[in-house]
């Protein structure tokens, strides 16, 4: 599972529009993978993140099985 970000100096998770930052981040990554028609490498390049980060988000969203990658 993806780590939940916390505000500096606080124990409370960072929220965006009332949602945990980790959820928003996962949704953005999954959206970009769909936009790239499943091309994880291209989605990672567009987002400026590692492919492993994209795969982690897909696993967190249960889009791919943990054993699949």
PDB file of N, CA, C and O in Angstrom:
ATOM      1  N   UNK A   1       0.838  -1.187   0.000  1.00  0.00           N
ATOM      2  CA  UNK A   1       0.000   0.000   0.000  1.00  0.00           C
ATOM      3  C   UNK A   1       0.874   1.238   0.000  1.00  0.00           C
ATOM      4  O   UNK A   1       1.981   1.226   0.520  1.00  0.00           O
ATOM      5  N   UNK A   2       0.354   2.293  -0.558  1.00  0.00           N
ATOM      6  CA  UNK A   2       1.112   3.539  -0.623  1.00  0.00           C
ATOM      7  C   UNK A   2       1.098   4.220   0.739  1.00  0.00           C
ATOM      8  O   UNK A   2       0.116   4.155   1.463  1.00  0.00           O
ATOM      9  N   UNK A   3       2.191   4.870   1.050  1.00  0.00           N
ATOM     10  CA  UNK A   3       2.291   5.582   2.316  1.00  0.00           C
ATOM     11  C   UNK A   3       1.389   6.807   2.288  1.00  0.00           C
ATOM     12  O   UNK A   3       1.191   7.422   1.250  1.00  0.00           O
ATOM     13  N   UNK A   4       0.855   7.154   3.429  1.00  0.00           N
ATOM     14  CA  UNK A   4       0.039   8.355   3.559  1.00  0.00           C
ATOM     15  C   UNK A   4       0.949   9.500   3.973  1.00  0.00           C
ATOM     16  O   UNK A   4       1.725   9.369   4.903  1.00  0.00           O
ATOM     17  N   UNK A   5       0.870  10.606   3.254  1.00  0.00           N
ATOM     18  CA  UNK A   5       1.689  11.762   3.587  1.00  0.00           C
ATOM     19  C   UNK A   5       1.107  12.476   4.794  1.00  0.00           C
ATOM     20  O   UNK A   5      -0.101  12.484   5.000  1.00  0.00           O
ATOM     21  N   UNK A   6       1.981  13.064   5.601  1.00  0.00           N
ATOM     22  CA  UNK A   6       1.516  13.855   6.743  1.00  0.00           C
ATOM     23  C   UNK A   6       2.040  15.267   6.615  1.00  0.00           C
ATOM     24  O   UNK A   6       3.090  15.505   6.024  1.00  0.00           O
ATOM     25  N   UNK A   7       1.288  16.194   7.159  1.00  0.00           N
ATOM     26  CA  UNK A   7       1.703  17.592   7.141  1.00  0.00           C
ATOM     27  C   UNK A   7       2.933  17.750   8.019  1.00  0.00           C
ATOM     28  O   UNK A   7       3.050  17.086   9.050  1.00  0.00           O
ATOM     29  N   UNK A   8       3.869  18.612   7.607  1.00  0.00           N
ATOM     30  CA  UNK A   8       5.074  18.817   8.419  1.00  0.00           C
ATOM     31  C   UNK A   8       4.718  19.243   9.835  1.00  0.00           C
ATOM     32  O   UNK A   8       3.911  20.140  10.041  1.00  0.00           O
ATOM     33  N   UNK A   9       5.274  18.541  10.807  1.00  0.00           N
ATOM     34  CA  UNK A   9       5.044  18.888  12.194  1.00  0.00           C
ATOM     35  C   UNK A   9       3.715  18.414  12.747  1.00  0.00           C
ATOM     36  O   UNK A   9       3.369  18.687  13.886  1.00  0.00           O
ATOM     37  N   UNK A  10       2.941  17.715  11.953  1.00  0.00           N
ATOM     38  CA  UNK A  10       1.625  17.236  12.383  1.00  0.00           C
ATOM     39  C   UNK A  10       1.517  15.747  12.118  1.00  0.00           C
ATOM     40  O   UNK A  10       2.157  15.207  11.239  1.00  0.00           O
ATOM     41  N   UNK A  11       0.635  15.094  12.843  1.00  0.00           N
ATOM     42  CA  UNK A  11       0.423  13.686  12.618  1.00  0.00           C
ATOM     43  C   UNK A  11      -0.742  13.415  11.682  1.00  0.00           C
ATOM     44  O   UNK A  11      -0.964  12.290  11.278  1.00  0.00           O
ATOM     45  N   UNK A  12      -1.480  14.468  11.311  1.00  0.00           N
ATOM     46  CA  UNK A  12      -2.669  14.297  10.476  1.00  0.00           C
ATOM     47  C   UNK A  12      -2.277  14.124   9.010  1.00  0.00           C
ATOM     48  O   UNK A  12      -1.394  14.809   8.525  1.00  0.00           O
ATOM     49  N   UNK A  13      -2.942  13.199   8.312  1.00  0.00           N
ATOM     50  CA  UNK A  13      -2.655  13.023   6.879  1.00  0.00           C
ATOM     51  C   UNK A  13      -3.007  14.270   6.081  1.00  0.00           C
ATOM     52  O   UNK A  13      -3.955  14.977   6.415  1.00  0.00           O
ATOM     53  N   UNK A  14      -2.238  14.531   5.032  1.00  0.00           N
ATOM     54  CA  UNK A  14      -2.525  15.648   4.132  1.00  0.00           C
ATOM     55  C   UNK A  14      -3.764  15.278   3.327  1.00  0.00           C
ATOM     56  O   UNK A  14      -3.894  14.157   2.849  1.00  0.00           O
ATOM     57  N   UNK A  15      -4.693  16.229   3.207  1.00  0.00           N
ATOM     58  CA  UNK A  15      -5.927  15.974   2.473  1.00  0.00           C
ATOM     59  C   UNK A  15      -6.056  16.992   1.342  1.00  0.00           C
ATOM     60  O   UNK A  15      -5.638  18.139   1.486  1.00  0.00           O
ATOM     61  N   UNK A  16      -6.621  16.551   0.234  1.00  0.00           N
ATOM     62  CA  UNK A  16      -6.860  17.413  -0.922  1.00  0.00           C
ATOM     63  C   UNK A  16      -8.338  17.296  -1.250  1.00  0.00           C
ATOM     64  O   UNK A  16      -8.816  16.204  -1.564  1.00  0.00           O
ATOM     65  N   UNK A  17      -9.054  18.378  -1.117  1.00  0.00           N
ATOM     66  CA  UNK A  17     -10.493  18.336  -1.364  1.00  0.00           C
ATOM     67  C   UNK A  17     -11.199  17.340  -0.459  1.00  0.00           C
ATOM     68  O   UNK A  17     -12.154  16.692  -0.860  1.00  0.00           O
ATOM     69  N   UNK A  18     -10.691  17.199   0.758  1.00  0.00           N
ATOM     70  CA  UNK A  18     -11.286  16.286   1.719  1.00  0.00           C
ATOM     71  C   UNK A  18     -10.834  14.845   1.581  1.00  0.00           C
ATOM     72  O   UNK A  18     -11.207  13.988   2.374  1.00  0.00           O
ATOM     73  N   UNK A  19     -10.014  14.549   0.571  1.00  0.00           N
ATOM     74  CA  UNK A  19      -9.538  13.181   0.334  1.00  0.00           C
ATOM     75  C   UNK A  19      -8.065  13.069   0.700  1.00  0.00           C
ATOM     76  O   UNK A  19      -7.305  14.010   0.497  1.00  0.00           O
ATOM     77  N   UNK A  20      -7.633  11.918   1.195  1.00  0.00           N
ATOM     78  CA  UNK A  20      -6.205  11.728   1.504  1.00  0.00           C
ATOM     79  C   UNK A  20      -5.353  11.917   0.247  1.00  0.00           C
ATOM     80  O   UNK A  20      -5.740  11.478  -0.846  1.00  0.00           O
ATOM     81  N   UNK A  21      -4.226  12.578   0.404  1.00  0.00           N
ATOM     82  CA  UNK A  21      -3.317  12.828  -0.708  1.00  0.00           C
ATOM     83  C   UNK A  21      -2.954  11.527  -1.423  1.00  0.00           C
ATOM     84  O   UNK A  21      -2.873  11.488  -2.654  1.00  0.00           O
ATOM     85  N   UNK A  22      -2.752  10.455  -0.676  1.00  0.00           N
ATOM     86  CA  UNK A  22      -2.374   9.183  -1.294  1.00  0.00           C
ATOM     87  C   UNK A  22      -3.460   8.687  -2.258  1.00  0.00           C
ATOM     88  O   UNK A  22      -3.153   8.111  -3.305  1.00  0.00           O
ATOM     89  N   UNK A  23      -4.734   8.927  -1.923  1.00  0.00           N
ATOM     90  CA  UNK A  23      -5.833   8.525  -2.816  1.00  0.00           C
ATOM     91  C   UNK A  23      -5.837   9.365  -4.092  1.00  0.00           C
ATOM     92  O   UNK A  23      -6.031   8.846  -5.193  1.00  0.00           O
ATOM     93  N   UNK A  24      -5.621  10.669  -3.928  1.00  0.00           N
ATOM     94  CA  UNK A  24      -5.601  11.573  -5.075  1.00  0.00           C
ATOM     95  C   UNK A  24      -4.448  11.199  -6.008  1.00  0.00           C
ATOM     96  O   UNK A  24      -4.618  11.100  -7.227  1.00  0.00           O
ATOM     97  N   UNK A  25      -3.291  10.929  -5.410  1.00  0.00           N
ATOM     98  CA  UNK A  25      -2.102  10.553  -6.179  1.00  0.00           C
ATOM     99  C   UNK A  25      -2.357   9.262  -6.966  1.00  0.00           C
ATOM    100  O   UNK A  25      -2.068   9.174  -8.166  1.00  0.00           O
ATOM    101  N   UNK A  26      -2.944   8.264  -6.317  1.00  0.00           N
ATOM    102  CA  UNK A  26      -3.262   6.993  -6.967  1.00  0.00           C
ATOM    103  C   UNK A  26      -4.222   7.221  -8.134  1.00  0.00           C
ATOM    104  O   UNK A  26      -4.030   6.682  -9.228  1.00  0.00           O
ATOM    105  N   UNK A  27      -5.241   8.048  -7.930  1.00  0.00           N
ATOM    106  CA  UNK A  27      -6.228   8.307  -8.980  1.00  0.00           C
ATOM    107  C   UNK A  27      -5.604   9.008 -10.184  1.00  0.00           C
ATOM    108  O   UNK A  27      -5.936   8.699 -11.330  1.00  0.00           O
ATOM    109  N   UNK A  28      -4.693   9.939  -9.938  1.00  0.00           N
ATOM    110  CA  UNK A  28      -4.015  10.648 -11.030  1.00  0.00           C
ATOM    111  C   UNK A  28      -3.165   9.672 -11.843  1.00  0.00           C
ATOM    112  O   UNK A  28      -3.182   9.695 -13.075  1.00  0.00           O
ATOM    113  N   UNK A  29      -2.448   8.806 -11.144  1.00  0.00           N
ATOM    114  CA  UNK A  29      -1.604   7.827 -11.835  1.00  0.00           C
ATOM    115  C   UNK A  29      -2.465   6.875 -12.659  1.00  0.00           C
ATOM    116  O   UNK A  29      -2.175   6.619 -13.838  1.00  0.00           O
ATOM    117  N   UNK A  30      -3.540   6.367 -12.081  1.00  0.00           N
ATOM    118  CA  UNK A  30      -4.421   5.441 -12.802  1.00  0.00           C
ATOM    119  C   UNK A  30      -5.067   6.121 -14.004  1.00  0.00           C
ATOM    120  O   UNK A  30      -5.189   5.521 -15.081  1.00  0.00           O
ATOM    121  N   UNK A  31      -5.444   7.377 -13.840  1.00  0.00           N
ATOM    122  CA  UNK A  31      -6.017   8.142 -14.952  1.00  0.00           C
ATOM    123  C   UNK A  31      -5.016   8.236 -16.100  1.00  0.00           C
ATOM    124  O   UNK A  31      -5.362   8.033 -17.267  1.00  0.00           O
ATOM    125  N   UNK A  32      -3.772   8.540 -15.774  1.00  0.00           N
ATOM    126  CA  UNK A  32      -2.762   8.704 -16.827  1.00  0.00           C
ATOM    127  C   UNK A  32      -2.473   7.384 -17.527  1.00  0.00           C
ATOM    128  O   UNK A  32      -2.264   7.361 -18.746  1.00  0.00           O
ATOM    129  N   UNK A  33      -2.483   6.279 -16.797  1.00  0.00           N
ATOM    130  CA  UNK A  33      -2.286   4.970 -17.433  1.00  0.00           C
ATOM    131  C   UNK A  33      -3.421   4.707 -18.423  1.00  0.00           C
ATOM    132  O   UNK A  33      -3.181   4.244 -19.544  1.00  0.00           O
ATOM    133  N   UNK A  34      -4.645   5.033 -18.039  1.00  0.00           N
ATOM    134  CA  UNK A  34      -5.772   4.872 -18.968  1.00  0.00           C
ATOM    135  C   UNK A  34      -5.596   5.785 -20.184  1.00  0.00           C
ATOM    136  O   UNK A  34      -5.831   5.372 -21.325  1.00  0.00           O
ATOM    137  N   UNK A  35      -5.174   7.013 -19.934  1.00  0.00           N
ATOM    138  CA  UNK A  35      -4.967   7.974 -21.031  1.00  0.00           C
ATOM    139  C   UNK A  35      -3.897   7.488 -22.009  1.00  0.00           C
ATOM    140  O   UNK A  35      -3.987   7.729 -23.213  1.00  0.00           O
ATOM    141  N   UNK A  36      -2.921   6.771 -21.471  1.00  0.00           N
ATOM    142  CA  UNK A  36      -1.840   6.227 -22.301  1.00  0.00           C
ATOM    143  C   UNK A  36      -2.164   4.824 -22.807  1.00  0.00           C
ATOM    144  O   UNK A  36      -1.291   4.093 -23.245  1.00  0.00           O
ATOM    145  N   UNK A  37      -3.442   4.436 -22.714  1.00  0.00           N
ATOM    146  CA  UNK A  37      -3.932   3.139 -23.196  1.00  0.00           C
ATOM    147  C   UNK A  37      -3.160   1.966 -22.604  1.00  0.00           C
ATOM    148  O   UNK A  37      -2.799   1.017 -23.299  1.00  0.00           O
ATOM    149  N   UNK A  38      -2.874   2.069 -21.289  1.00  0.00           N
ATOM    150  CA  UNK A  38      -2.227   0.973 -20.580  1.00  0.00           C
ATOM    151  C   UNK A  38      -0.713   0.964 -20.657  1.00  0.00           C
ATOM    152  O   UNK A  38      -0.073   0.084 -20.082  1.00  0.00           O
ATOM    153  N   UNK A  39      -0.125   1.931 -21.327  1.00  0.00           N
ATOM    154  CA  UNK A  39       1.330   1.980 -21.468  1.00  0.00           C
ATOM    155  C   UNK A  39       1.928   2.584 -20.191  1.00  0.00           C
ATOM    156  O   UNK A  39       1.974   3.805 -20.018  1.00  0.00           O
ATOM    157  N   UNK A  40       2.378   1.707 -19.296  1.00  0.00           N
ATOM    158  CA  UNK A  40       2.897   2.133 -17.991  1.00  0.00           C
ATOM    159  C   UNK A  40       4.158   2.971 -18.152  1.00  0.00           C
ATOM    160  O   UNK A  40       4.338   3.980 -17.467  1.00  0.00           O
ATOM    161  N   UNK A  41       5.031   2.572 -19.067  1.00  0.00           N
ATOM    162  CA  UNK A  41       6.276   3.320 -19.281  1.00  0.00           C
ATOM    163  C   UNK A  41       5.982   4.751 -19.697  1.00  0.00           C
ATOM    164  O   UNK A  41       6.570   5.701 -19.172  1.00  0.00           O
ATOM    165  N   UNK A  42       5.057   4.916 -20.645  1.00  0.00           N
ATOM    166  CA  UNK A  42       4.717   6.261 -21.111  1.00  0.00           C
ATOM    167  C   UNK A  42       4.016   7.065 -20.015  1.00  0.00           C
ATOM    168  O   UNK A  42       4.290   8.254 -19.841  1.00  0.00           O
ATOM    169  N   UNK A  43       3.133   6.439 -19.253  1.00  0.00           N
ATOM    170  CA  UNK A  43       2.457   7.143 -18.162  1.00  0.00           C
ATOM    171  C   UNK A  43       3.481   7.626 -17.135  1.00  0.00           C
ATOM    172  O   UNK A  43       3.410   8.761 -16.667  1.00  0.00           O
ATOM    173  N   UNK A  44       4.435   6.772 -16.798  1.00  0.00           N
ATOM    174  CA  UNK A  44       5.475   7.154 -15.836  1.00  0.00           C
ATOM    175  C   UNK A  44       6.290   8.326 -16.366  1.00  0.00           C
ATOM    176  O   UNK A  44       6.597   9.273 -15.633  1.00  0.00           O
ATOM    177  N   UNK A  45       6.609   8.286 -17.648  1.00  0.00           N
ATOM    178  CA  UNK A  45       7.398   9.367 -18.264  1.00  0.00           C
ATOM    179  C   UNK A  45       6.632  10.684 -18.200  1.00  0.00           C
ATOM    180  O   UNK A  45       7.182  11.718 -17.814  1.00  0.00           O
ATOM    181  N   UNK A  46       5.347  10.660 -18.566  1.00  0.00           N
ATOM    182  CA  UNK A  46       4.518  11.875 -18.561  1.00  0.00           C
ATOM    183  C   UNK A  46       4.419  12.445 -17.145  1.00  0.00           C
ATOM    184  O   UNK A  46       4.489  13.659 -16.944  1.00  0.00           O
ATOM    185  N   UNK A  47       4.253  11.552 -16.159  1.00  0.00           N
ATOM    186  CA  UNK A  47       4.079  11.994 -14.773  1.00  0.00           C
ATOM    187  C   UNK A  47       5.404  12.326 -14.078  1.00  0.00           C
ATOM    188  O   UNK A  47       5.394  12.924 -13.007  1.00  0.00           O
ATOM    189  N   UNK A  48       6.515  11.888 -14.662  1.00  0.00           N
ATOM    190  CA  UNK A  48       7.820  12.153 -14.052  1.00  0.00           C
ATOM    191  C   UNK A  48       8.072  11.298 -12.824  1.00  0.00           C
ATOM    192  O   UNK A  48       8.711  11.746 -11.876  1.00  0.00           O
ATOM    193  N   UNK A  49       7.552  10.068 -12.858  1.00  0.00           N
ATOM    194  CA  UNK A  49       7.753   9.141 -11.743  1.00  0.00           C
ATOM    195  C   UNK A  49       8.338   7.836 -12.286  1.00  0.00           C
ATOM    196  O   UNK A  49       8.317   7.587 -13.487  1.00  0.00           O
ATOM    197  N   UNK A  50       8.834   7.004 -11.396  1.00  0.00           N
ATOM    198  CA  UNK A  50       9.371   5.707 -11.787  1.00  0.00           C
ATOM    199  C   UNK A  50       8.237   4.758 -12.168  1.00  0.00           C
ATOM    200  O   UNK A  50       7.118   4.874 -11.656  1.00  0.00           O
ATOM    201  N   UNK A  51       8.534   3.808 -13.060  1.00  0.00           N
ATOM    202  CA  UNK A  51       7.529   2.807 -13.424  1.00  0.00           C
ATOM    203  C   UNK A  51       7.060   2.046 -12.195  1.00  0.00           C
ATOM    204  O   UNK A  51       5.881   1.698 -12.088  1.00  0.00           O
ATOM    205  N   UNK A  52       7.975   1.798 -11.247  1.00  0.00           N
ATOM    206  CA  UNK A  52       7.587   1.069 -10.032  1.00  0.00           C
ATOM    207  C   UNK A  52       6.517   1.831  -9.253  1.00  0.00           C
ATOM    208  O   UNK A  52       5.631   1.226  -8.649  1.00  0.00           O
ATOM    209  N   UNK A  53       6.566   3.149  -9.286  1.00  0.00           N
ATOM    210  CA  UNK A  53       5.547   3.970  -8.619  1.00  0.00           C
ATOM    211  C   UNK A  53       4.193   3.763  -9.283  1.00  0.00           C
ATOM    212  O   UNK A  53       3.166   3.644  -8.606  1.00  0.00           O
ATOM    213  N   UNK A  54       4.191   3.691 -10.609  1.00  0.00           N
ATOM    214  CA  UNK A  54       2.940   3.459 -11.341  1.00  0.00           C
ATOM    215  C   UNK A  54       2.392   2.079 -10.994  1.00  0.00           C
ATOM    216  O   UNK A  54       1.200   1.931 -10.702  1.00  0.00           O
ATOM    217  N   UNK A  55       3.265   1.065 -10.989  1.00  0.00           N
ATOM    218  CA  UNK A  55       2.813  -0.289 -10.650  1.00  0.00           C
ATOM    219  C   UNK A  55       2.272  -0.349  -9.216  1.00  0.00           C
ATOM    220  O   UNK A  55       1.265  -1.014  -8.951  1.00  0.00           O
ATOM    221  N   UNK A  56       2.898   0.361  -8.285  1.00  0.00           N
ATOM    222  CA  UNK A  56       2.403   0.398  -6.902  1.00  0.00           C
ATOM    223  C   UNK A  56       1.000   0.981  -6.858  1.00  0.00           C
ATOM    224  O   UNK A  56       0.125   0.472  -6.146  1.00  0.00           O
ATOM    225  N   UNK A  57       0.769   2.051  -7.605  1.00  0.00           N
ATOM    226  CA  UNK A  57      -0.549   2.685  -7.629  1.00  0.00           C
ATOM    227  C   UNK A  57      -1.591   1.749  -8.237  1.00  0.00           C
ATOM    228  O   UNK A  57      -2.721   1.666  -7.750  1.00  0.00           O
ATOM    229  N   UNK A  58      -1.216   1.039  -9.286  1.00  0.00           N
ATOM    230  CA  UNK A  58      -2.143   0.103  -9.915  1.00  0.00           C
ATOM    231  C   UNK A  58      -2.489  -1.043  -8.976  1.00  0.00           C
ATOM    232  O   UNK A  58      -3.637  -1.482  -8.911  1.00  0.00           O
ATOM    233  N   UNK A  59      -1.503  -1.519  -8.220  1.00  0.00           N
ATOM    234  CA  UNK A  59      -1.774  -2.568  -7.228  1.00  0.00           C
ATOM    235  C   UNK A  59      -2.674  -2.025  -6.118  1.00  0.00           C
ATOM    236  O   UNK A  59      -3.616  -2.697  -5.694  1.00  0.00           O
ATOM    237  N   UNK A  60      -2.407  -0.807  -5.657  1.00  0.00           N
ATOM    238  CA  UNK A  60      -3.214  -0.203  -4.587  1.00  0.00           C
ATOM    239  C   UNK A  60      -4.667  -0.033  -5.020  1.00  0.00           C
ATOM    240  O   UNK A  60      -5.580  -0.124  -4.208  1.00  0.00           O
ATOM    241  N   UNK A  61      -4.871   0.194  -6.311  1.00  0.00           N
ATOM    242  CA  UNK A  61      -6.224   0.364  -6.845  1.00  0.00           C
ATOM    243  C   UNK A  61      -6.834  -0.966  -7.265  1.00  0.00           C
ATOM    244  O   UNK A  61      -7.934  -1.000  -7.805  1.00  0.00           O
ATOM    245  N   UNK A  62      -6.119  -2.060  -6.996  1.00  0.00           N
ATOM    246  CA  UNK A  62      -6.551  -3.419  -7.375  1.00  0.00           C
ATOM    247  C   UNK A  62      -6.801  -3.542  -8.872  1.00  0.00           C
ATOM    248  O   UNK A  62      -7.654  -4.311  -9.313  1.00  0.00           O
ATOM    249  N   UNK A  63      -6.051  -2.765  -9.666  1.00  0.00           N
ATOM    250  CA  UNK A  63      -6.161  -2.847 -11.112  1.00  0.00           C
ATOM    251  C   UNK A  63      -5.301  -3.999 -11.623  1.00  0.00           C
ATOM    252  O   UNK A  63      -5.635  -4.649 -12.601  1.00  0.00           O
ATOM    253  N   UNK A  64      -4.205  -4.247 -10.923  1.00  0.00           N
ATOM    254  CA  UNK A  64      -3.380  -5.420 -11.242  1.00  0.00           C
ATOM    255  C   UNK A  64      -3.167  -6.210  -9.966  1.00  0.00           C
ATOM    256  O   UNK A  64      -3.179  -5.666  -8.858  1.00  0.00           O
ATOM    257  N   UNK A  65      -2.971  -7.480 -10.124  1.00  0.00           N
ATOM    258  CA  UNK A  65      -2.737  -8.384  -9.001  1.00  0.00           C
ATOM    259  C   UNK A  65      -1.304  -8.218  -8.518  1.00  0.00           C
ATOM    260  O   UNK A  65      -0.398  -7.944  -9.302  1.00  0.00           O
ATOM    261  N   UNK A  66      -1.085  -8.376  -7.225  1.00  0.00           N
ATOM    262  CA  UNK A  66       0.260  -8.263  -6.660  1.00  0.00           C
ATOM    263  C   UNK A  66       1.242  -9.223  -7.333  1.00  0.00           C
ATOM    264  O   UNK A  66       2.402  -8.941  -7.472  1.00  0.00           O
ATOM    265  N   UNK A  67       0.767 -10.388  -7.763  1.00  0.00           N
ATOM    266  CA  UNK A  67       1.632 -11.392  -8.369  1.00  0.00           C
ATOM    267  C   UNK A  67       1.885 -11.107  -9.861  1.00  0.00           C
ATOM    268  O   UNK A  67       2.759 -11.717 -10.447  1.00  0.00           O
ATOM    269  N   UNK A  68       1.134 -10.184 -10.437  1.00  0.00           N
ATOM    270  CA  UNK A  68       1.217  -9.931 -11.870  1.00  0.00           C
ATOM    271  C   UNK A  68       2.503  -9.231 -12.268  1.00  0.00           C
ATOM    272  O   UNK A  68       2.943  -9.343 -13.402  1.00  0.00           O
ATOM    273  N   UNK A  69       3.083  -8.478 -11.357  1.00  0.00           N
ATOM    274  CA  UNK A  69       4.280  -7.691 -11.712  1.00  0.00           C
ATOM    275  C   UNK A  69       5.363  -7.948 -10.703  1.00  0.00           C
ATOM    276  O   UNK A  69       5.136  -8.030  -9.544  1.00  0.00           O
TER     277      UNK A  69
END
